[in-house]
PDB file of N, CA and C and ligand atoms in Angstrom:
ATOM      1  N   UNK A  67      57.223  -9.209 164.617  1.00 75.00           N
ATOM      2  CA  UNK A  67      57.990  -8.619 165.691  1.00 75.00           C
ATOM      3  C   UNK A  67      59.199  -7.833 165.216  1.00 75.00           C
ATOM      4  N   UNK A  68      59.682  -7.804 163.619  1.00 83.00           N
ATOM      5  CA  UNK A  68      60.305  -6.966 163.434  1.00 83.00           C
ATOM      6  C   UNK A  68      60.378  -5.425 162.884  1.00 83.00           C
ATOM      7  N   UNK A  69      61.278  -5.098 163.616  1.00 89.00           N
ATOM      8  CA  UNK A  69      61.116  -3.162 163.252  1.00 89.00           C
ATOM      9  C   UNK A  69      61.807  -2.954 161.860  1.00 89.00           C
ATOM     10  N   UNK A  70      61.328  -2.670 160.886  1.00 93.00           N
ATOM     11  CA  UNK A  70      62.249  -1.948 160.143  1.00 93.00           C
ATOM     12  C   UNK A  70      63.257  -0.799 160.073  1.00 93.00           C
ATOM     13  N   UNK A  71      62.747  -0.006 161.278  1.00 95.00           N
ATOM     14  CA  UNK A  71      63.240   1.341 161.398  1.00 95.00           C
ATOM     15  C   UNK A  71      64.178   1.161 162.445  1.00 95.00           C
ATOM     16  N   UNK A  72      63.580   0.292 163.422  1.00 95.00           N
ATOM     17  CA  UNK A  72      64.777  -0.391 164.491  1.00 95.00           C
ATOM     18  C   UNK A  72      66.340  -0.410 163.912  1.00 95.00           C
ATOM     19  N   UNK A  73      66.525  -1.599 163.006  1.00 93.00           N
ATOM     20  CA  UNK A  73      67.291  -1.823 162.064  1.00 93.00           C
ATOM     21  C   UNK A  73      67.924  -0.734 160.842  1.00 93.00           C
ATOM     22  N   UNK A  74      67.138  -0.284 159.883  1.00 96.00           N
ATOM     23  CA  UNK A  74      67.533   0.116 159.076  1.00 96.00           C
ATOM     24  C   UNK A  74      67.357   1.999 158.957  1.00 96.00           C
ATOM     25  N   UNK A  75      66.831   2.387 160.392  1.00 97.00           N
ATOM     26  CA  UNK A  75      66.915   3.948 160.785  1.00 97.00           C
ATOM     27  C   UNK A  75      65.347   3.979 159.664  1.00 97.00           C
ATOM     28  N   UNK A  76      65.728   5.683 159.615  1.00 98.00           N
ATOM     29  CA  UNK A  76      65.032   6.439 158.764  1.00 98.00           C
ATOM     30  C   UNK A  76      64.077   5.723 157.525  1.00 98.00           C
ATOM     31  N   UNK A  77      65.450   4.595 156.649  1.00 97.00           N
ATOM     32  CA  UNK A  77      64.467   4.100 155.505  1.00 97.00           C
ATOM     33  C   UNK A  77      63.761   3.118 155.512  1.00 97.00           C
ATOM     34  N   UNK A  78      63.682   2.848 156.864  1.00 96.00           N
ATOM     35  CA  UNK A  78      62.435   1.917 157.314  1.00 96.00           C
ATOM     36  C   UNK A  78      61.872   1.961 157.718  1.00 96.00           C
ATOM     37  N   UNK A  79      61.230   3.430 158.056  1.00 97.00           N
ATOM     38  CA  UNK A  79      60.214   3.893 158.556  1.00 97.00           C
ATOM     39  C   UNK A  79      58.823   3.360 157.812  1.00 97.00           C
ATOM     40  N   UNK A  80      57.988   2.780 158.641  1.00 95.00           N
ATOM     41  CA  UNK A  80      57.032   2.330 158.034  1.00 95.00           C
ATOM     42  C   UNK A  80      56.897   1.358 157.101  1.00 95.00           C
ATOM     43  N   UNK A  81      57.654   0.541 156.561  1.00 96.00           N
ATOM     44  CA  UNK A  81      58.118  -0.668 155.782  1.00 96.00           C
ATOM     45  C   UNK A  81      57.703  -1.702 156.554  1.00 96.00           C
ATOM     46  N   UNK A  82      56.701  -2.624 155.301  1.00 95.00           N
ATOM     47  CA  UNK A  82      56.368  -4.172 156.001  1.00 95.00           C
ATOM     48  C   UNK A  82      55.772  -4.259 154.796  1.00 95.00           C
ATOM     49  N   UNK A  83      55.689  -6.029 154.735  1.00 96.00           N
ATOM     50  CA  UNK A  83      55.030  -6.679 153.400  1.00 96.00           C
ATOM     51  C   UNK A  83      53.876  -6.904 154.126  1.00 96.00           C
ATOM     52  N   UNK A  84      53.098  -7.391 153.043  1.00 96.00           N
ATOM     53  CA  UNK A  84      51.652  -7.759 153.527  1.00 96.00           C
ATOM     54  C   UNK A  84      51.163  -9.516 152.475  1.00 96.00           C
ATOM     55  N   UNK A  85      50.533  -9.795 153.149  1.00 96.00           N
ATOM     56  CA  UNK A  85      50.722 -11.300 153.050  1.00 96.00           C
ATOM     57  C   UNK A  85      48.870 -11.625 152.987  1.00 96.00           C
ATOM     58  N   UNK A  86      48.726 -11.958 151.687  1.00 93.00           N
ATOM     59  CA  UNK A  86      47.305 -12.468 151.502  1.00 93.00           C
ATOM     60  C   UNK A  86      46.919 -13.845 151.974  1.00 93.00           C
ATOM     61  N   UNK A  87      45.995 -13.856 153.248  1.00 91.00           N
ATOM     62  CA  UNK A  87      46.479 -15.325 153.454  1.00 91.00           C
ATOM     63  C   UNK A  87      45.428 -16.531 152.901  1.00 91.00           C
ATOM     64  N   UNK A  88      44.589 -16.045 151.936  1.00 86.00           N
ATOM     65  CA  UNK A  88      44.453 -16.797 150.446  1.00 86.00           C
ATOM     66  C   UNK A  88      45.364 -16.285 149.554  1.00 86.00           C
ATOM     67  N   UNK A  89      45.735 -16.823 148.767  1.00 80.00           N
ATOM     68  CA  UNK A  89      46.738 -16.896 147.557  1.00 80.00           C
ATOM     69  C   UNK A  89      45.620 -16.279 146.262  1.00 80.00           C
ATOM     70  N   UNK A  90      46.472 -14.790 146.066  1.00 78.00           N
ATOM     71  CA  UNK A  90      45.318 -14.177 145.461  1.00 78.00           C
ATOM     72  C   UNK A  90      45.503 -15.122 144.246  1.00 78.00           C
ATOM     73  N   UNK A  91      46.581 -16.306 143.760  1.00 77.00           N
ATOM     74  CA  UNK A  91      46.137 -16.899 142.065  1.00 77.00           C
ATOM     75  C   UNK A  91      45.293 -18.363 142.370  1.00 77.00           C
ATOM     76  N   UNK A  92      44.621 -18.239 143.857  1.00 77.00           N
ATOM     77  CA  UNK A  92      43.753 -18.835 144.179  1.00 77.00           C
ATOM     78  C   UNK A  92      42.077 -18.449 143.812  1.00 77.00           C
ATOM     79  N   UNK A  93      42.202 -17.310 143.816  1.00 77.00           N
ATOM     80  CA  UNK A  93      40.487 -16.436 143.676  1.00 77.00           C
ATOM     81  C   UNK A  93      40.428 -16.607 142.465  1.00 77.00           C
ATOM     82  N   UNK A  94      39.375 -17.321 142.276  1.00 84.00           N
ATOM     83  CA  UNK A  94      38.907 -17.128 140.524  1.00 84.00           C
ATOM     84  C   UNK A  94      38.252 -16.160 139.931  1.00 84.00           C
ATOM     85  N   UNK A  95      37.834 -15.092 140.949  1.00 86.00           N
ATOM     86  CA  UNK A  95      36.737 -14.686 140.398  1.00 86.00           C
ATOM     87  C   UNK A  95      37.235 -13.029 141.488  1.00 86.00           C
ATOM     88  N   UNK A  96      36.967 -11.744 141.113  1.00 86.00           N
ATOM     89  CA  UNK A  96      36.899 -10.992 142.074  1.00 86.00           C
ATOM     90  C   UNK A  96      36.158 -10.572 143.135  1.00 86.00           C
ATOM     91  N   UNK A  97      37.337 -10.313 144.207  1.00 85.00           N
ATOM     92  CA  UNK A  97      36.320 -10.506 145.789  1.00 85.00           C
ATOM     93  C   UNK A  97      36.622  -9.671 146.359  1.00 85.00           C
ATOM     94  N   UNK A  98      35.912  -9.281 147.783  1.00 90.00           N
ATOM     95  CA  UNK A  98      36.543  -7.637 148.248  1.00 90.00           C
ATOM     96  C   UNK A  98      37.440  -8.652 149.514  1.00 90.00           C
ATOM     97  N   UNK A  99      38.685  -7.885 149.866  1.00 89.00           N
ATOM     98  CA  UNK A  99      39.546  -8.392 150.655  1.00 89.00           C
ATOM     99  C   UNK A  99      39.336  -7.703 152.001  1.00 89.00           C
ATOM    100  N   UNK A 100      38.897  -7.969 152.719  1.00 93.00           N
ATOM    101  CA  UNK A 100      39.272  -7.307 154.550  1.00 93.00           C
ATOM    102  C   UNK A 100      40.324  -7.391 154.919  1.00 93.00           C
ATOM    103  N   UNK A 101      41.184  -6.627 154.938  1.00 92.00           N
ATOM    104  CA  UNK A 101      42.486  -5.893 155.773  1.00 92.00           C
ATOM    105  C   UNK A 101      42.664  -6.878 156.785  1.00 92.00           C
ATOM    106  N   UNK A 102      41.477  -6.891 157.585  1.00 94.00           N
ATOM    107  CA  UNK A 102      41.538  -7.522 159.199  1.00 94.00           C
ATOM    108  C   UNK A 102      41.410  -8.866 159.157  1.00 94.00           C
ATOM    109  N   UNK A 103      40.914  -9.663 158.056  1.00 93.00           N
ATOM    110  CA  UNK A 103      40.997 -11.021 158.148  1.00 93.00           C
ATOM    111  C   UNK A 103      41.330 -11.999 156.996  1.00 93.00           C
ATOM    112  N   UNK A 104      42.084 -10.946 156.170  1.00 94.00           N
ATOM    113  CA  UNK A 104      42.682 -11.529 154.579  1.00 94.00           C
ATOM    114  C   UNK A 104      44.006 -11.066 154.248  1.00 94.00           C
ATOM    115  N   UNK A 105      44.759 -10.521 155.545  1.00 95.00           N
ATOM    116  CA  UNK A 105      45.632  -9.963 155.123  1.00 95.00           C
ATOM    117  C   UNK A 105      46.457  -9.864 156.650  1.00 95.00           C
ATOM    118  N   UNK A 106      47.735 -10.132 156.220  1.00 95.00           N
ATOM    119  CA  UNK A 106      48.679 -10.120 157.604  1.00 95.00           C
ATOM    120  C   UNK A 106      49.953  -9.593 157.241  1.00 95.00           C
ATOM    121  N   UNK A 107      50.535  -8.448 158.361  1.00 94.00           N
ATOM    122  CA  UNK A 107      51.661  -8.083 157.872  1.00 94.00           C
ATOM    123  C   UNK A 107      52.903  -9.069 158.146  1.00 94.00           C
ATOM    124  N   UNK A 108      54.211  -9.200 157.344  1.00 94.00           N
ATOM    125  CA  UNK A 108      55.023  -9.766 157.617  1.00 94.00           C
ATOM    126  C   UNK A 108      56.156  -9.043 157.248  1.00 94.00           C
ATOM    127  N   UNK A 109      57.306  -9.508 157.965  1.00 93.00           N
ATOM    128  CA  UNK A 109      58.896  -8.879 157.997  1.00 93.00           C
ATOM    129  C   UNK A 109      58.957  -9.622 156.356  1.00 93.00           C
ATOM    130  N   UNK A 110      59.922  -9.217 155.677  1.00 94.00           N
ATOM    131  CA  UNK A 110      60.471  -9.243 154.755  1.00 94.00           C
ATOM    132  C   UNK A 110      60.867 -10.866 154.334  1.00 94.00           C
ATOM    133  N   UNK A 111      61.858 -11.599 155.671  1.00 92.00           N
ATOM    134  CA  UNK A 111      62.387 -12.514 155.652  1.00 92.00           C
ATOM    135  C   UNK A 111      61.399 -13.706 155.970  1.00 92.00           C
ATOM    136  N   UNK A 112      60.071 -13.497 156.960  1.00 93.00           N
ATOM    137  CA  UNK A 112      59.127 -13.915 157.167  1.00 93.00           C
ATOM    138  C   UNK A 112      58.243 -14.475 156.089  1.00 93.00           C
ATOM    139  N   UNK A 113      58.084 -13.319 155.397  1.00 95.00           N
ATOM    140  CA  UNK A 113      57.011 -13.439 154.404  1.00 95.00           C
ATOM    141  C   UNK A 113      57.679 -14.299 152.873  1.00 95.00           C
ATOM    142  N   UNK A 114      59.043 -14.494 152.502  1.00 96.00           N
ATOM    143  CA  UNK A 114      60.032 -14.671 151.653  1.00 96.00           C
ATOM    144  C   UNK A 114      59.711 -16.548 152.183  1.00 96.00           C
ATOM    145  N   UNK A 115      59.829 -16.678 153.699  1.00 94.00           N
ATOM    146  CA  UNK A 115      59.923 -18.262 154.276  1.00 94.00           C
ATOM    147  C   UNK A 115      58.837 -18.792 153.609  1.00 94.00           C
ATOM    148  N   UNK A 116      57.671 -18.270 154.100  1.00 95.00           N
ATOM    149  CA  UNK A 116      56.046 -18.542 153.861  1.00 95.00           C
ATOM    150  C   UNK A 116      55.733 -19.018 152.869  1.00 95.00           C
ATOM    151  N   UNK A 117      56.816 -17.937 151.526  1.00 94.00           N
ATOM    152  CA  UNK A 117      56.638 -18.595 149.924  1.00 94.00           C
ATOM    153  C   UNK A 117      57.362 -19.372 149.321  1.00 94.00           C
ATOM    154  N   UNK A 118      58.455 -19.689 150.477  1.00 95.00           N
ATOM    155  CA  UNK A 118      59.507 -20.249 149.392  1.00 95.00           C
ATOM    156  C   UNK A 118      59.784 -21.781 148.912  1.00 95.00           C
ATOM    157  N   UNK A 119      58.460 -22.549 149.382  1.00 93.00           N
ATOM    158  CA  UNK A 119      58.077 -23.593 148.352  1.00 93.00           C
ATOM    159  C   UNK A 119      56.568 -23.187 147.512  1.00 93.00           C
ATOM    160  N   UNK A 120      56.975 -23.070 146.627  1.00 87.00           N
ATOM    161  CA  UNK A 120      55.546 -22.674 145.224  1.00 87.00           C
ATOM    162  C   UNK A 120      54.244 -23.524 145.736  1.00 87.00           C
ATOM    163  N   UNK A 121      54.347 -25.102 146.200  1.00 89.00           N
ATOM    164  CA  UNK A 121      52.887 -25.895 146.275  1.00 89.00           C
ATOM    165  C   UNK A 121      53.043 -26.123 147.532  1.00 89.00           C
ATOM    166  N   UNK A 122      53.785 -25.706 148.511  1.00 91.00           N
ATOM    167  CA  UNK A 122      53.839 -25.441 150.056  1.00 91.00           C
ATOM    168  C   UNK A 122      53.318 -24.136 150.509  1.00 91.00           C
ATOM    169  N   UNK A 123      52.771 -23.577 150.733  1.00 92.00           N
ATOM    170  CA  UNK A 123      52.741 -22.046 151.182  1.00 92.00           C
ATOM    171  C   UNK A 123      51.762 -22.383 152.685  1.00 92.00           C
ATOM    172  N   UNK A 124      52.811 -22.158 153.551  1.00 94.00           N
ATOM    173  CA  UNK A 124      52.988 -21.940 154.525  1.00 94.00           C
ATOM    174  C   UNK A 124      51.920 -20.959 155.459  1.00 94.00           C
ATOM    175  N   UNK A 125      50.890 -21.475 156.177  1.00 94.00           N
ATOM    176  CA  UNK A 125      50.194 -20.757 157.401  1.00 94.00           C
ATOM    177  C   UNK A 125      51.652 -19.855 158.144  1.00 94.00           C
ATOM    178  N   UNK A 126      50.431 -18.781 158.676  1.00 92.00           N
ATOM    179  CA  UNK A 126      51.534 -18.057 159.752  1.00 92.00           C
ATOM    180  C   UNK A 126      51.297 -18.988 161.085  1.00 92.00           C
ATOM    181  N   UNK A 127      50.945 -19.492 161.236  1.00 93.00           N
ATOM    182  CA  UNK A 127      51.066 -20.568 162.393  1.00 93.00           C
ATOM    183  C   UNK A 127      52.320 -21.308 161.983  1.00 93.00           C
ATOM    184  N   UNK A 128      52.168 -22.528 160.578  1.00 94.00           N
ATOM    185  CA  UNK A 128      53.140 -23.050 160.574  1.00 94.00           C
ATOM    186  C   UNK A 128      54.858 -22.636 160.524  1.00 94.00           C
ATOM    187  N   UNK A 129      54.988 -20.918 159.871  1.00 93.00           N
ATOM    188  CA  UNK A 129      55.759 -20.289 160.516  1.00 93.00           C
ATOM    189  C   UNK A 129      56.310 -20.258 161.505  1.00 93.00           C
ATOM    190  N   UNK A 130      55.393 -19.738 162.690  1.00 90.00           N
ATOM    191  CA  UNK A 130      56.010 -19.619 163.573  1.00 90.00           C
ATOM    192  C   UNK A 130      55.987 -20.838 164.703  1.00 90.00           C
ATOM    193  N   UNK A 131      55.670 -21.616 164.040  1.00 91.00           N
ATOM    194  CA  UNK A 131      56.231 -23.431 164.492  1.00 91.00           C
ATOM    195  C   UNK A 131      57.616 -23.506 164.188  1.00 91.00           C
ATOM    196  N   UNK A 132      57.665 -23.287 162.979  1.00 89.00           N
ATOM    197  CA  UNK A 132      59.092 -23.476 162.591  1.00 89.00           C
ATOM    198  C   UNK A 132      60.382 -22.971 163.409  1.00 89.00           C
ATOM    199  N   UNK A 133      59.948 -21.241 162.838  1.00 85.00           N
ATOM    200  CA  UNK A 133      60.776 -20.651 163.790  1.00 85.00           C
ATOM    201  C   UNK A 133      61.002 -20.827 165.722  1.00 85.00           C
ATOM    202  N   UNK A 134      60.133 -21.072 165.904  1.00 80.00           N
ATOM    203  CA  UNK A 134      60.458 -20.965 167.519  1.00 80.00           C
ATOM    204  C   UNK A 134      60.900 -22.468 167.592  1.00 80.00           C
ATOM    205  N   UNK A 135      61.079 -23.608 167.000  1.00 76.00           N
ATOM    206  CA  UNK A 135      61.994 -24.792 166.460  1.00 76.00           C
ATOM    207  C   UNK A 135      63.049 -24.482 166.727  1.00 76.00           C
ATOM    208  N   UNK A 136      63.476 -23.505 165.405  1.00 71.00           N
ATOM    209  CA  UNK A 136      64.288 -22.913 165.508  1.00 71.00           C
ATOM    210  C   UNK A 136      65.339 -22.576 166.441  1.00 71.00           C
ATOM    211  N   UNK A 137      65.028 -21.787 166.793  1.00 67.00           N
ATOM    212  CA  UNK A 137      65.203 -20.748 168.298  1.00 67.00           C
ATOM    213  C   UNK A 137      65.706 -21.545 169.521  1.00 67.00           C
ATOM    214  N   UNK A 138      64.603 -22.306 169.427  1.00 73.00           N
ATOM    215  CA  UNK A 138      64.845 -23.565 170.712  1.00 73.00           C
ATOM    216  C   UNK A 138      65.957 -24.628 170.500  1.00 73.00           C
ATOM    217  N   UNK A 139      66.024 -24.762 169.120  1.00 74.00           N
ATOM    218  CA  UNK A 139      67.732 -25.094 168.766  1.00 74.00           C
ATOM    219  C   UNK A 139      68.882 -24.843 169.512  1.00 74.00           C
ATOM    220  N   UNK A 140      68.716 -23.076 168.376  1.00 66.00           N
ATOM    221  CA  UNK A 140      69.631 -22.670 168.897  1.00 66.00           C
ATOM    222  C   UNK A 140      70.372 -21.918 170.106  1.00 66.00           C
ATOM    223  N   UNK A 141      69.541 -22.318 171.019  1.00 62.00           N
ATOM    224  CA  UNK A 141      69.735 -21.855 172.885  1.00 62.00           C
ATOM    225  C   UNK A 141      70.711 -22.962 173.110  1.00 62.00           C
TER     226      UNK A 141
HETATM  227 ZN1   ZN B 234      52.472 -13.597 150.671  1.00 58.68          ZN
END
């Protein structure tokens, strides 16, 4: 849900990470990846959450469990 360009004008035009949601140092072997069901875009700060335990890596579900936690906090 976030804009880059919203935020940061011009040099975020078109800016987003992309998020393999197998762990490509999971594939042993080479495989062809589908865009549409191996791959999800994420905001910057999003995608940074997802990784930032090494033997945790985080579903975008469990993400956005978290965050809307979150959120509901802080109301
Ligand atoms: Zn990723």
């Amino acid at each position: 849900g976030f804009n880059f360009e919203e935020v940061y004008g011009e040099r975020g035009r078109d800016f987003i990470e992309i998020h393999h949601i197998k762990p490509l140092s999971s594939l042993k072997e080479a495989v062809a990846i589908n865009p549409k069901t191996d791959l999800v875009p994420l905001c910057a700060n999003c995608h940074r959450m997802i990784h930032r335990r090494k033997n945790e890596v985080l579903t975008v579900e469990q993400l956005k469990a978290l965050t809307k936690k979150l959120y509901t906090e802080l109301r």
